PDB file of C-alpha atoms in Angstrom:
ATOM      1  CA  GLU G   1      10.526   7.499  14.518  1.00  0.00           C
ATOM      2  CA  VAL G   2       9.747   7.743  10.824  1.00  0.00           C
ATOM      3  CA  GLN G   3       6.379   9.352  10.143  1.00  0.00           C
ATOM      4  CA  LEU G   4       4.395  10.261   7.061  1.00  0.00           C
ATOM      5  CA  VAL G   5       1.830  13.008   7.555  1.00  0.00           C
ATOM      6  CA  GLN G   6      -0.645  13.647   4.767  1.00  0.00           C
ATOM      7  CA  SER G   7      -2.694  16.724   3.988  1.00  0.00           C
ATOM      8  CA  GLY G   8      -6.346  16.922   4.980  1.00  0.00           C
ATOM      9  CA  THR G   9      -9.656  16.021   3.412  1.00  0.00           C
ATOM     10  CA  GLU G  10     -10.458  17.680   0.108  1.00  0.00           C
ATOM     11  CA  VAL G  11     -13.898  18.281  -1.403  1.00  0.00           C
ATOM     12  CA  LYS G  12     -13.765  19.322  -5.043  1.00  0.00           C
ATOM     13  CA  LYS G  13     -15.962  19.651  -8.104  1.00  0.00           C
ATOM     14  CA  PRO G  14     -15.440  17.692 -11.317  1.00  0.00           C
ATOM     15  CA  GLY G  15     -12.935  19.411 -13.566  1.00  0.00           C
ATOM     16  CA  GLU G  16     -11.061  21.114 -10.720  1.00  0.00           C
ATOM     17  CA  SER G  17      -7.383  20.547 -10.042  1.00  0.00           C
ATOM     18  CA  LEU G  18      -5.901  19.239  -6.821  1.00  0.00           C
ATOM     19  CA  LYS G  19      -2.522  18.565  -5.238  1.00  0.00           C
ATOM     20  CA  ILE G  20      -2.241  16.558  -2.015  1.00  0.00           C
ATOM     21  CA  SER G  21       0.896  16.119   0.027  1.00  0.00           C
ATOM     22  CA  CYS G  22       2.785  13.606   2.128  1.00  0.00           C
ATOM     23  CA  LYS G  23       5.494  14.937   4.447  1.00  0.00           C
ATOM     24  CA  SER G  24       8.059  12.569   5.896  1.00  0.00           C
ATOM     25  CA  SER G  25       9.973  13.135   9.113  1.00  0.00           C
ATOM     26  CA  GLY G  26      12.305  11.290  11.426  1.00  0.00           C
ATOM     27  CA  TYR G  27      14.369   9.718   8.631  1.00  0.00           C
ATOM     28  CA  SER G  28      18.002  10.661   8.310  1.00  0.00           C
ATOM     29  CA  PHE G  29      18.725   9.439   4.787  1.00  0.00           C
ATOM     30  CA  THR G  30      18.085  11.756   1.857  1.00  0.00           C
ATOM     31  CA  SER G  31      17.181   9.132  -0.726  1.00  0.00           C
ATOM     32  CA  TYR G  32      14.195   6.892  -0.303  1.00  0.00           C
ATOM     33  CA  TRP G  33      11.047   5.931  -2.152  1.00  0.00           C
ATOM     34  CA  ILE G  34       7.466   7.031  -1.489  1.00  0.00           C
ATOM     35  CA  GLY G  35       4.576   5.290  -3.178  1.00  0.00           C
ATOM     36  CA  TRP G  36       0.947   6.307  -3.594  1.00  0.00           C
ATOM     37  CA  VAL G  37      -1.973   3.926  -3.125  1.00  0.00           C
ATOM     38  CA  ARG G  38      -5.650   4.475  -3.912  1.00  0.00           C
ATOM     39  CA  GLN G  39      -8.546   2.905  -2.045  1.00  0.00           C
ATOM     40  CA  LYS G  40     -12.026   3.588  -3.344  1.00  0.00           C
ATOM     41  CA  PRO G  41     -14.883   3.385  -0.838  1.00  0.00           C
ATOM     42  CA  GLY G  42     -15.407  -0.221   0.199  1.00  0.00           C
ATOM     43  CA  LYS G  43     -12.781  -1.475  -2.238  1.00  0.00           C
ATOM     44  CA  GLY G  44      -9.211  -2.758  -2.218  1.00  0.00           C
ATOM     45  CA  LEU G  45      -5.795  -1.166  -2.446  1.00  0.00           C
ATOM     46  CA  GLU G  46      -4.443  -0.046  -5.826  1.00  0.00           C
ATOM     47  CA  TYR G  47      -0.814   0.864  -6.473  1.00  0.00           C
ATOM     48  CA  MET G  48      -0.548   4.163  -8.333  1.00  0.00           C
ATOM     49  CA  GLY G  49       3.142   4.876  -8.605  1.00  0.00           C
ATOM     50  CA  ILE G  50       6.342   5.691  -6.776  1.00  0.00           C
ATOM     51  CA  ILE G  51       8.899   8.477  -6.533  1.00  0.00           C
ATOM     52  CA  SER G  52      12.435   8.738  -5.227  1.00  0.00           C
ATOM     53  CA  LEU G  53      12.767  11.651  -2.810  1.00  0.00           C
ATOM     54  CA  GLY G  54      16.462  11.815  -3.685  1.00  0.00           C
ATOM     55  CA  ASP G  55      16.274  12.512  -7.434  1.00  0.00           C
ATOM     56  CA  SER G  56      12.500  12.521  -8.194  1.00  0.00           C
ATOM     57  CA  ASP G  57      12.832   9.419 -10.374  1.00  0.00           C
ATOM     58  CA  THR G  58       9.155   8.454 -10.886  1.00  0.00           C
ATOM     59  CA  THR G  59       7.364   5.341 -12.084  1.00  0.00           C
ATOM     60  CA  TYR G  60       3.627   5.125 -12.681  1.00  0.00           C
ATOM     61  CA  SER G  61       1.455   2.063 -12.651  1.00  0.00           C
ATOM     62  CA  PRO G  62       0.141   1.553 -16.193  1.00  0.00           C
ATOM     63  CA  SER G  63      -3.376   2.024 -14.806  1.00  0.00           C
ATOM     64  CA  PHE G  64      -2.575   5.528 -13.588  1.00  0.00           C
ATOM     65  CA  GLN G  65      -0.110   6.752 -16.210  1.00  0.00           C
ATOM     66  CA  GLY G  66      -1.419  10.016 -17.621  1.00  0.00           C
ATOM     67  CA  GLN G  67      -4.173  10.259 -15.002  1.00  0.00           C
ATOM     68  CA  VAL G  68      -2.140  11.772 -12.163  1.00  0.00           C
ATOM     69  CA  THR G  69       1.223  13.417 -11.580  1.00  0.00           C
ATOM     70  CA  ILE G  70       3.565  12.400  -8.762  1.00  0.00           C
ATOM     71  CA  SER G  71       6.237  14.866  -7.702  1.00  0.00           C
ATOM     72  CA  ALA G  72       8.482  15.634  -4.739  1.00  0.00           C
ATOM     73  CA  ASP G  73      10.388  18.422  -3.028  1.00  0.00           C
ATOM     74  CA  LYS G  74      13.492  16.950  -1.418  1.00  0.00           C
ATOM     75  CA  SER G  75      14.228  20.153   0.513  1.00  0.00           C
ATOM     76  CA  ILE G  76      11.064  19.719   2.579  1.00  0.00           C
ATOM     77  CA  THR G  77      10.928  15.891   2.372  1.00  0.00           C
ATOM     78  CA  THR G  78       7.463  16.024   0.834  1.00  0.00           C
ATOM     79  CA  ALA G  79       5.871  13.996  -1.932  1.00  0.00           C
ATOM     80  CA  TYR G  80       2.834  15.110  -3.891  1.00  0.00           C
ATOM     81  CA  LEU G  81       0.009  13.610  -5.903  1.00  0.00           C
ATOM     82  CA  GLN G  82      -1.889  15.856  -8.248  1.00  0.00           C
ATOM     83  CA  TRP G  83      -4.746  15.908 -10.709  1.00  0.00           C
ATOM     84  CA  SER G  84      -5.309  18.501 -13.426  1.00  0.00           C
ATOM     85  CA  SER G  85      -8.988  17.715 -13.928  1.00  0.00           C
ATOM     86  CA  LEU G  86     -10.770  15.652 -11.300  1.00  0.00           C
ATOM     87  CA  LYS G  87     -13.554  13.193 -12.071  1.00  0.00           C
ATOM     88  CA  ALA G  88     -16.173  11.771  -9.746  1.00  0.00           C
ATOM     89  CA  SER G  89     -14.406   8.430 -10.099  1.00  0.00           C
ATOM     90  CA  ASP G  90     -11.348   9.918  -8.350  1.00  0.00           C
ATOM     91  CA  THR G  91     -13.319   9.923  -5.093  1.00  0.00           C
ATOM     92  CA  ALA G  92     -11.236   7.757  -2.787  1.00  0.00           C
ATOM     93  CA  MET G  93      -8.822   7.585   0.111  1.00  0.00           C
ATOM     94  CA  TYR G  94      -5.228   8.112  -0.989  1.00  0.00           C
ATOM     95  CA  TYR G  95      -2.336   6.785   1.043  1.00  0.00           C
ATOM     96  CA  CYS G  96       1.344   7.495   0.738  1.00  0.00           C
ATOM     97  CA  ALA G  97       3.748   4.828   1.940  1.00  0.00           C
ATOM     98  CA  LYS G  98       7.502   4.586   2.305  1.00  0.00           C
ATOM     99  CA  LEU G  99       9.433   1.637   0.973  1.00  0.00           C
ATOM    100  CA  GLY G 100      11.475  -0.084   3.636  1.00  0.00           C
ATOM    101  CA  ASP G 101      15.252   0.038   3.639  1.00  0.00           C
ATOM    102  CA  ASN G 102      16.577  -2.781   1.483  1.00  0.00           C
ATOM    103  CA  SER G 103      13.123  -4.278   1.028  1.00  0.00           C
ATOM    104  CA  GLU G 104      10.474  -3.846  -1.614  1.00  0.00           C
ATOM    105  CA  ALA G 105       7.673  -3.446   0.905  1.00  0.00           C
ATOM    106  CA  PHE G 106       5.722  -0.435   2.112  1.00  0.00           C
ATOM    107  CA  ALA G 107       6.898  -0.269   5.697  1.00  0.00           C
ATOM    108  CA  ILE G 108       5.513   3.087   6.822  1.00  0.00           C
ATOM    109  CA  TRP G 109       2.126   4.499   5.833  1.00  0.00           C
ATOM    110  CA  GLY G 110       0.573   7.916   6.058  1.00  0.00           C
ATOM    111  CA  GLN G 111      -2.828   8.357   7.674  1.00  0.00           C
ATOM    112  CA  GLY G 112      -4.520   8.835   4.302  1.00  0.00           C
ATOM    113  CA  THR G 113      -6.159  11.763   2.533  1.00  0.00           C
ATOM    114  CA  THR G 114      -9.829  11.603   1.625  1.00  0.00           C
ATOM    115  CA  VAL G 115     -10.668  13.129  -1.734  1.00  0.00           C
ATOM    116  CA  ILE G 116     -14.327  13.685  -2.562  1.00  0.00           C
ATOM    117  CA  VAL G 117     -15.249  14.829  -6.048  1.00  0.00           C
ATOM    118  CA  SER G 118     -18.867  15.818  -6.400  1.00  0.00           C
ATOM    119  CA  SER G 119     -20.876  18.412  -8.251  1.00  0.00           C
TER     120      SER G 119
ATOM    121  CA  GLN S   1      -1.230  -5.485 -14.784  1.00  0.00           C
ATOM    122  CA  SER S   2      -4.005  -7.440 -13.077  1.00  0.00           C
ATOM    123  CA  ALA S   3      -4.573  -7.560  -9.353  1.00  0.00           C
ATOM    124  CA  LEU S   4      -3.318 -10.635  -7.545  1.00  0.00           C
ATOM    125  CA  THR S   5      -6.113 -13.068  -6.691  1.00  0.00           C
ATOM    126  CA  GLN S   6      -7.108 -13.599  -3.071  1.00  0.00           C
ATOM    127  CA  PRO S   7     -10.193 -15.309  -1.633  1.00  0.00           C
ATOM    128  CA  PRO S   8     -12.786 -12.692  -0.615  1.00  0.00           C
ATOM    129  CA  SER S   9     -13.137 -14.103   2.877  1.00  0.00           C
ATOM    130  CA  ALA S  10     -11.658 -16.472   5.417  1.00  0.00           C
ATOM    131  CA  SER S  11     -12.635 -17.299   8.966  1.00  0.00           C
ATOM    132  CA  GLY S  12     -11.639 -19.248  12.016  1.00  0.00           C
ATOM    133  CA  SER S  13     -12.407 -19.583  15.691  1.00  0.00           C
ATOM    134  CA  PRO S  14     -10.130 -18.099  18.335  1.00  0.00           C
ATOM    135  CA  GLY S  15      -7.003 -20.187  18.670  1.00  0.00           C
ATOM    136  CA  GLN S  16      -7.373 -21.758  15.249  1.00  0.00           C
ATOM    137  CA  SER S  17      -5.307 -21.018  12.148  1.00  0.00           C
ATOM    138  CA  VAL S  18      -6.353 -19.402   8.914  1.00  0.00           C
ATOM    139  CA  THR S  19      -4.389 -19.348   5.662  1.00  0.00           C
ATOM    140  CA  ILE S  20      -4.912 -16.826   2.875  1.00  0.00           C
ATOM    141  CA  SER S  21      -3.647 -17.446  -0.631  1.00  0.00           C
ATOM    142  CA  CYS S  22      -2.409 -14.867  -3.129  1.00  0.00           C
ATOM    143  CA  THR S  23      -2.074 -15.996  -6.730  1.00  0.00           C
ATOM    144  CA  GLY S  24      -0.227 -14.062  -9.385  1.00  0.00           C
ATOM    145  CA  THR S  25       1.957 -14.870 -12.343  1.00  0.00           C
ATOM    146  CA  SER S  26       5.594 -15.478 -13.163  1.00  0.00           C
ATOM    147  CA  SER S  27       5.860 -11.712 -13.800  1.00  0.00           C
ATOM    148  CA  ASP S  28       5.103 -10.821 -10.200  1.00  0.00           C
ATOM    149  CA  VAL S  29       4.691 -13.339  -7.355  1.00  0.00           C
ATOM    150  CA  GLY S  30       6.552 -16.122  -9.121  1.00  0.00           C
ATOM    151  CA  GLY S  31       9.345 -13.921 -10.399  1.00  0.00           C
ATOM    152  CA  TYR S  32      10.514 -12.130  -7.253  1.00  0.00           C
ATOM    153  CA  LYS S  33      11.091 -12.721  -3.563  1.00  0.00           C
ATOM    154  CA  TYR S  34       9.330  -9.421  -2.812  1.00  0.00           C
ATOM    155  CA  VAL S  35       5.892 -10.489  -1.617  1.00  0.00           C
ATOM    156  CA  SER S  36       4.483  -8.541   1.315  1.00  0.00           C
ATOM    157  CA  TRP S  37       1.278  -8.696   3.346  1.00  0.00           C
ATOM    158  CA  TYR S  38      -0.715  -5.864   4.918  1.00  0.00           C
ATOM    159  CA  GLN S  39      -3.379  -5.808   7.605  1.00  0.00           C
ATOM    160  CA  GLN S  40      -6.039  -3.127   7.475  1.00  0.00           C
ATOM    161  CA  HIS S  41      -8.602  -2.506  10.178  1.00  0.00           C
ATOM    162  CA  PRO S  42     -11.714  -0.495   9.278  1.00  0.00           C
ATOM    163  CA  GLY S  43     -10.958   3.192   8.908  1.00  0.00           C
ATOM    164  CA  LYS S  44      -7.242   2.692   9.429  1.00  0.00           C
ATOM    165  CA  ALA S  45      -4.179   2.764   7.221  1.00  0.00           C
ATOM    166  CA  PRO S  46      -2.679  -0.565   6.164  1.00  0.00           C
ATOM    167  CA  LYS S  47       0.084  -2.057   8.309  1.00  0.00           C
ATOM    168  CA  LEU S  48       2.973  -4.152   7.033  1.00  0.00           C
ATOM    169  CA  MET S  49       2.846  -7.665   8.518  1.00  0.00           C
ATOM    170  CA  ILE S  50       5.172  -9.709   6.295  1.00  0.00           C
ATOM    171  CA  TYR S  51       7.849  -8.706   3.777  1.00  0.00           C
ATOM    172  CA  GLU S  52      10.105 -10.634   1.414  1.00  0.00           C
ATOM    173  CA  VAL S  53       7.686 -13.585   1.511  1.00  0.00           C
ATOM    174  CA  SER S  54       8.304 -14.640   5.098  1.00  0.00           C
ATOM    175  CA  LYS S  55      10.067 -11.939   7.132  1.00  0.00           C
ATOM    176  CA  ARG S  56       8.287 -10.194   9.996  1.00  0.00           C
ATOM    177  CA  PRO S  57       8.903  -6.525  10.853  1.00  0.00           C
ATOM    178  CA  SER S  58       9.755  -5.772  14.431  1.00  0.00           C
ATOM    179  CA  GLY S  59       6.649  -5.848  16.611  1.00  0.00           C
ATOM    180  CA  VAL S  60       4.586  -8.211  14.452  1.00  0.00           C
ATOM    181  CA  PRO S  61       3.628 -11.331  16.425  1.00  0.00           C
ATOM    182  CA  ASP S  62       5.180 -14.601  15.306  1.00  0.00           C
ATOM    183  CA  ARG S  63       1.629 -15.914  14.876  1.00  0.00           C
ATOM    184  CA  PHE S  64       1.881 -14.375  11.422  1.00  0.00           C
ATOM    185  CA  SER S  65       3.902 -16.292   8.864  1.00  0.00           C
ATOM    186  CA  GLY S  66       4.326 -16.237   5.120  1.00  0.00           C
ATOM    187  CA  SER S  67       5.428 -18.604   2.385  1.00  0.00           C
ATOM    188  CA  LYS S  68       5.492 -18.912  -1.376  1.00  0.00           C
ATOM    189  CA  SER S  69       5.354 -21.702  -3.914  1.00  0.00           C
ATOM    190  CA  GLY S  70       5.553 -20.887  -7.580  1.00  0.00           C
ATOM    191  CA  ASN S  71       3.093 -18.135  -8.438  1.00  0.00           C
ATOM    192  CA  THR S  72       1.163 -18.412  -5.160  1.00  0.00           C
ATOM    193  CA  ALA S  73       2.038 -16.829  -1.847  1.00  0.00           C
ATOM    194  CA  SER S  74       0.302 -17.545   1.447  1.00  0.00           C
ATOM    195  CA  LEU S  75      -0.206 -15.843   4.774  1.00  0.00           C
ATOM    196  CA  THR S  76      -1.002 -17.962   7.813  1.00  0.00           C
ATOM    197  CA  VAL S  77      -2.336 -16.549  11.047  1.00  0.00           C
ATOM    198  CA  SER S  78      -1.964 -19.080  13.834  1.00  0.00           C
ATOM    199  CA  GLY S  79      -3.650 -18.872  17.211  1.00  0.00           C
ATOM    200  CA  LEU S  80      -6.306 -16.489  15.910  1.00  0.00           C
ATOM    201  CA  GLN S  81      -7.204 -13.632  18.199  1.00  0.00           C
ATOM    202  CA  ALA S  82     -10.107 -11.212  18.062  1.00  0.00           C
ATOM    203  CA  GLU S  83      -7.798  -8.359  17.043  1.00  0.00           C
ATOM    204  CA  ASP S  84      -6.734 -10.297  13.935  1.00  0.00           C
ATOM    205  CA  GLU S  85     -10.155  -9.636  12.406  1.00  0.00           C
ATOM    206  CA  ALA S  86      -9.324  -7.293   9.526  1.00  0.00           C
ATOM    207  CA  ASP S  87      -8.774  -7.091   5.793  1.00  0.00           C
ATOM    208  CA  TYR S  88      -5.530  -8.532   4.497  1.00  0.00           C
ATOM    209  CA  TYR S  89      -3.823  -7.627   1.239  1.00  0.00           C
ATOM    210  CA  CYS S  90      -0.855  -9.199  -0.461  1.00  0.00           C
ATOM    211  CA  ASN S  91       1.479  -7.191  -2.634  1.00  0.00           C
ATOM    212  CA  SER S  92       4.188  -8.188  -5.056  1.00  0.00           C
ATOM    213  CA  TYR S  93       6.971  -6.389  -6.834  1.00  0.00           C
ATOM    214  CA  ALA S  94       6.352  -6.684 -10.576  1.00  0.00           C
ATOM    215  CA  GLY S  95       9.590  -5.305 -11.981  1.00  0.00           C
ATOM    216  CA  SER S  96      10.630  -1.833 -13.159  1.00  0.00           C
ATOM    217  CA  ASN S  97       9.523  -0.142  -9.928  1.00  0.00           C
ATOM    218  CA  ASN S  98       6.008  -1.465 -10.300  1.00  0.00           C
ATOM    219  CA  PHE S  99       3.978  -3.233  -7.663  1.00  0.00           C
ATOM    220  CA  VAL S 100       0.601  -4.948  -7.633  1.00  0.00           C
ATOM    221  CA  PHE S 101      -1.798  -5.536  -4.757  1.00  0.00           C
ATOM    222  CA  GLY S 102      -4.066  -8.474  -4.186  1.00  0.00           C
ATOM    223  CA  THR S 103      -7.842  -8.228  -4.241  1.00  0.00           C
ATOM    224  CA  GLY S 104      -8.024  -8.436  -0.463  1.00  0.00           C
ATOM    225  CA  THR S 105      -9.366 -10.976   2.030  1.00  0.00           C
ATOM    226  CA  LYS S 106     -11.676 -10.238   4.938  1.00  0.00           C
ATOM    227  CA  VAL S 107     -10.722 -12.384   7.910  1.00  0.00           C
ATOM    228  CA  THR S 108     -13.465 -13.017  10.436  1.00  0.00           C
ATOM    229  CA  VAL S 109     -12.822 -14.418  13.884  1.00  0.00           C
ATOM    230  CA  LEU S 110     -15.892 -16.486  14.737  1.00  0.00           C
TER     231      LEU S 110
END
């Protein structure tokens, strides 16, 4: 069974850096795509960007370009989302999700990582 | 890249049907067959319900169906059940490895 397990809740101060993770397991292929999705409290889903675990090819949503960095380590089947300088407005739940095989849909989701940025 | 437009809410009695629309543009919904729908219960991660406009993943009841006409996609839940009460989001591929979500619709089972 394919699973995505995300790192735990983070509480940070404005200006701090952060890197959260999404580890995949139970999938035998080495090349697949993991996307990141933001959900602010009480709000909808926002697509942030996507990365290929096979060659780290990355695309950012225009709304998030330059705001975050998406990376991956194929050897440990883990994708990352990082900030160099957090803002209070980054407070949200962040989900990673795996694109389905041969379909442009997010078939498997992680449990989410809560990020709280507060002084 | 603007969010796809969904009605904020929809409701129906048990056993009835409810249809949710998702309106985009020719650059997303109208341009690709890659429209998907997600169900999200409070405090839970989203779950894929429909992909490629009208296909159901294994395990999703056939009460859920999808369609598309032009720049508007639709999700219909037939035979509403209490457990269908949730938020629903559409999503469309928008080219060049970009995707866009809908604004979300809260479905209430009366």
